PDB file of C-alpha atoms in Angstrom:
ATOM      1  CA  GLY A   5     -17.097  -3.077  -2.362  1.00 71.00           C
ATOM      2  CA  ASP A   6     -15.441  -4.266   0.854  1.00 80.00           C
ATOM      3  CA  LEU A   7     -17.629  -4.555   3.954  1.00 83.00           C
ATOM      4  CA  ALA A   8     -16.535  -1.273   5.523  1.00 84.00           C
ATOM      5  CA  SER A   9     -17.222   0.677   2.317  1.00 86.00           C
ATOM      6  CA  ILE A  10     -20.640  -0.898   1.922  1.00 85.00           C
ATOM      7  CA  GLU A  11     -21.592  -0.105   5.519  1.00 85.00           C
ATOM      8  CA  ARG A  12     -20.603   3.539   5.025  1.00 89.00           C
ATOM      9  CA  SER A  13     -22.422   3.778   1.670  1.00 89.00           C
ATOM     10  CA  ILE A  14     -25.845   2.420   2.622  1.00 86.00           C
ATOM     11  CA  PRO A  15     -26.820   5.301   4.974  1.00 86.00           C
ATOM     12  CA  LEU A  16     -25.921   7.670   2.133  1.00 89.00           C
ATOM     13  CA  GLY A  17     -28.594   6.089  -0.060  1.00 85.00           C
ATOM     14  CA  ILE A  18     -26.335   3.827  -2.099  1.00 85.00           C
ATOM     15  CA  ASP A  19     -27.973   0.418  -2.121  1.00 74.00           C
ATOM     16  CA  THR A  20     -26.781  -1.283  -5.307  1.00 78.00           C
ATOM     17  CA  PHE A  21     -23.305  -2.800  -5.429  1.00 79.00           C
ATOM     18  CA  ASP A  22     -21.166  -4.776  -7.832  1.00 78.00           C
ATOM     19  CA  SER A  23     -18.188  -6.130  -5.982  1.00 80.00           C
ATOM     20  CA  SER A  24     -15.252  -8.330  -6.857  1.00 89.00           C
ATOM     21  CA  TYR A  25     -14.255  -8.339  -3.192  1.00 90.00           C
ATOM     22  CA  PRO A  26     -15.692 -11.767  -2.193  1.00 93.00           C
ATOM     23  CA  PRO A  27     -13.889 -13.841  -4.868  1.00 95.00           C
ATOM     24  CA  ARG A  28     -10.741 -11.699  -4.810  1.00 94.00           C
ATOM     25  CA  SER A  29     -10.323 -12.078  -1.059  1.00 95.00           C
ATOM     26  CA  ALA A  30     -11.064 -15.816  -1.346  1.00 97.00           C
ATOM     27  CA  ARG A  31      -8.204 -16.200  -3.825  1.00 96.00           C
ATOM     28  CA  HIS A  32      -5.874 -14.911  -1.096  1.00 96.00           C
ATOM     29  CA  GLY A  33      -7.191 -17.290   1.571  1.00 97.00           C
ATOM     30  CA  ILE A  34      -9.460 -14.744   3.266  1.00 97.00           C
ATOM     31  CA  VAL A  35     -12.968 -15.790   4.247  1.00 98.00           C
ATOM     32  CA  LEU A  36     -15.573 -13.328   5.463  1.00 96.00           C
ATOM     33  CA  THR A  37     -17.174 -13.936   8.856  1.00 96.00           C
ATOM     34  CA  GLU A  38     -19.385 -12.042  11.256  1.00 94.00           C
ATOM     35  CA  GLN A  39     -16.307 -11.595  13.485  1.00 94.00           C
ATOM     36  CA  GLY A  40     -14.260 -10.114  10.613  1.00 93.00           C
ATOM     37  CA  ASN A  41     -11.969 -11.450   7.932  1.00 95.00           C
ATOM     38  CA  LEU A  42     -10.303 -14.787   8.634  1.00 97.00           C
ATOM     39  CA  ASN A  43      -7.063 -15.839   6.953  1.00 98.00           C
ATOM     40  CA  VAL A  44      -7.502 -19.573   6.427  1.00 98.00           C
ATOM     41  CA  THR A  45      -3.851 -20.056   5.482  1.00 98.00           C
ATOM     42  CA  LYS A  46      -2.561 -19.249   8.977  1.00 98.00           C
ATOM     43  CA  ALA A  47      -1.109 -22.258  10.807  1.00 97.00           C
ATOM     44  CA  GLU A  48      -3.559 -21.875  13.709  1.00 97.00           C
ATOM     45  CA  ASN A  49      -6.357 -23.019  11.390  1.00 97.00           C
ATOM     46  CA  SER A  50      -4.668 -26.331  10.605  1.00 97.00           C
ATOM     47  CA  THR A  51      -6.191 -27.923  13.719  1.00 97.00           C
ATOM     48  CA  LYS A  52      -9.618 -26.258  13.759  1.00 97.00           C
ATOM     49  CA  PHE A  53     -12.049 -29.023  12.906  1.00 98.00           C
ATOM     50  CA  ILE A  54     -15.016 -26.668  12.851  1.00 97.00           C
ATOM     51  CA  PRO A  55     -16.834 -24.929   9.989  1.00 97.00           C
ATOM     52  CA  ILE A  56     -15.853 -21.427   8.910  1.00 96.00           C
ATOM     53  CA  GLU A  57     -19.049 -20.209  10.602  1.00 96.00           C
ATOM     54  CA  ALA A  58     -21.339 -22.499  12.580  1.00 94.00           C
ATOM     55  CA  GLU A  59     -24.580 -20.853  11.452  1.00 93.00           C
ATOM     56  CA  CYS A  60     -23.628 -20.450   7.783  1.00 96.00           C
ATOM     57  CA  PRO A  61     -25.816 -22.487   5.413  1.00 96.00           C
ATOM     58  CA  CYS A  62     -23.303 -22.584   2.532  1.00 96.00           C
ATOM     59  CA  PRO A  63     -21.964 -25.972   1.364  1.00 96.00           C
ATOM     60  CA  ALA A  64     -18.412 -25.033   2.386  1.00 97.00           C
ATOM     61  CA  CYS A  65     -19.502 -24.613   6.014  1.00 97.00           C
ATOM     62  CA  ARG A  66     -21.941 -27.516   6.060  1.00 97.00           C
ATOM     63  CA  HIS A  67     -19.502 -30.101   4.698  1.00 97.00           C
ATOM     64  CA  PHE A  68     -15.929 -28.962   5.375  1.00 98.00           C
ATOM     65  CA  THR A  69     -13.784 -27.723   8.249  1.00 98.00           C
ATOM     66  CA  LEU A  70     -11.320 -24.866   8.563  1.00 98.00           C
ATOM     67  CA  ALA A  71      -8.542 -27.444   8.902  1.00 98.00           C
ATOM     68  CA  TYR A  72      -9.497 -29.046   5.594  1.00 98.00           C
ATOM     69  CA  LEU A  73      -9.744 -25.671   3.866  1.00 98.00           C
ATOM     70  CA  HIS A  74      -6.333 -24.759   5.319  1.00 98.00           C
ATOM     71  CA  HIS A  75      -4.926 -28.019   3.907  1.00 98.00           C
ATOM     72  CA  LEU A  76      -6.414 -27.313   0.459  1.00 98.00           C
ATOM     73  CA  PHE A  77      -4.833 -23.854   0.357  1.00 98.00           C
ATOM     74  CA  LYS A  78      -1.442 -25.159   1.477  1.00 98.00           C
ATOM     75  CA  ALA A  79      -1.625 -27.951  -1.134  1.00 98.00           C
ATOM     76  CA  LYS A  80      -2.556 -25.323  -3.759  1.00 97.00           C
ATOM     77  CA  GLU A  81      -5.718 -27.223  -4.646  1.00 97.00           C
ATOM     78  CA  LEU A  82      -8.150 -25.243  -6.794  1.00 97.00           C
ATOM     79  CA  THR A  83     -10.980 -26.596  -4.659  1.00 97.00           C
ATOM     80  CA  ALA A  84      -9.788 -24.227  -1.914  1.00 98.00           C
ATOM     81  CA  LEU A  85     -10.541 -21.219  -4.115  1.00 97.00           C
ATOM     82  CA  TYR A  86     -13.938 -22.610  -5.048  1.00 97.00           C
ATOM     83  CA  LEU A  87     -14.993 -23.310  -1.440  1.00 98.00           C
ATOM     84  CA  ALA A  88     -13.711 -19.982  -0.099  1.00 98.00           C
ATOM     85  CA  THR A  89     -15.462 -18.087  -2.913  1.00 97.00           C
ATOM     86  CA  LEU A  90     -18.663 -20.048  -2.345  1.00 97.00           C
ATOM     87  CA  HIS A  91     -18.616 -19.105   1.329  1.00 98.00           C
ATOM     88  CA  ASN A  92     -17.751 -15.438   0.702  1.00 96.00           C
ATOM     89  CA  VAL A  93     -20.503 -14.963  -1.880  1.00 95.00           C
ATOM     90  CA  SER A  94     -22.986 -16.686   0.431  1.00 96.00           C
ATOM     91  CA  PHE A  95     -21.859 -14.419   3.269  1.00 95.00           C
ATOM     92  CA  MET A  96     -22.335 -11.297   1.141  1.00 93.00           C
ATOM     93  CA  ILE A  97     -25.806 -12.406   0.016  1.00 93.00           C
ATOM     94  CA  ARG A  98     -26.872 -12.881   3.647  1.00 95.00           C
ATOM     95  CA  ARG A  99     -25.291  -9.558   4.644  1.00 91.00           C
ATOM     96  CA  MET A 100     -27.114  -7.705   1.857  1.00 89.00           C
ATOM     97  CA  GLU A 101     -30.408  -9.404   2.782  1.00 93.00           C
ATOM     98  CA  ASN A 102     -29.874  -8.099   6.323  1.00 91.00           C
ATOM     99  CA  TYR A 103     -29.239  -4.568   5.025  1.00 88.00           C
ATOM    100  CA  ARG A 104     -32.313  -4.802   2.790  1.00 88.00           C
ATOM    101  CA  ALA A 105     -34.468  -5.752   5.780  1.00 92.00           C
ATOM    102  CA  LYS A 106     -33.052  -2.818   7.789  1.00 89.00           C
ATOM    103  CA  ILE A 107     -33.771  -0.415   4.919  1.00 86.00           C
ATOM    104  CA  LYS A 108     -37.363  -1.687   4.650  1.00 89.00           C
ATOM    105  CA  ALA A 109     -37.825  -1.313   8.413  1.00 91.00           C
ATOM    106  CA  ASP A 110     -36.410   2.222   8.165  1.00 86.00           C
ATOM    107  CA  LEU A 111     -33.583   1.369  10.561  1.00 83.00           C
ATOM    108  CA  ILE A 112     -30.899   2.751   8.249  1.00 77.00           C
TER     109      ILE A 112
END
């Protein structure tokens, strides 16, 4: 159930998914974004005082920065896993809503 597999599956008529990808990738410091996967643990994120995604409505993006999330991962705080998972699941819900709308509009 990674993003590339889902995108290839939908045009084939597969539209129901059960994926462990969002929480599994979050456990490894990967957050899902519209620009692709982002590894929060990389040093370059330690000074990014911006949300994971500016337009994301999830609590992780509304209340915390990439720099803080980076710090939590480096400090091995369990809150890092929670926030990254929260964002990834929120991202997948929005992505699937977008696919659903495209299916209804007969664009896929």
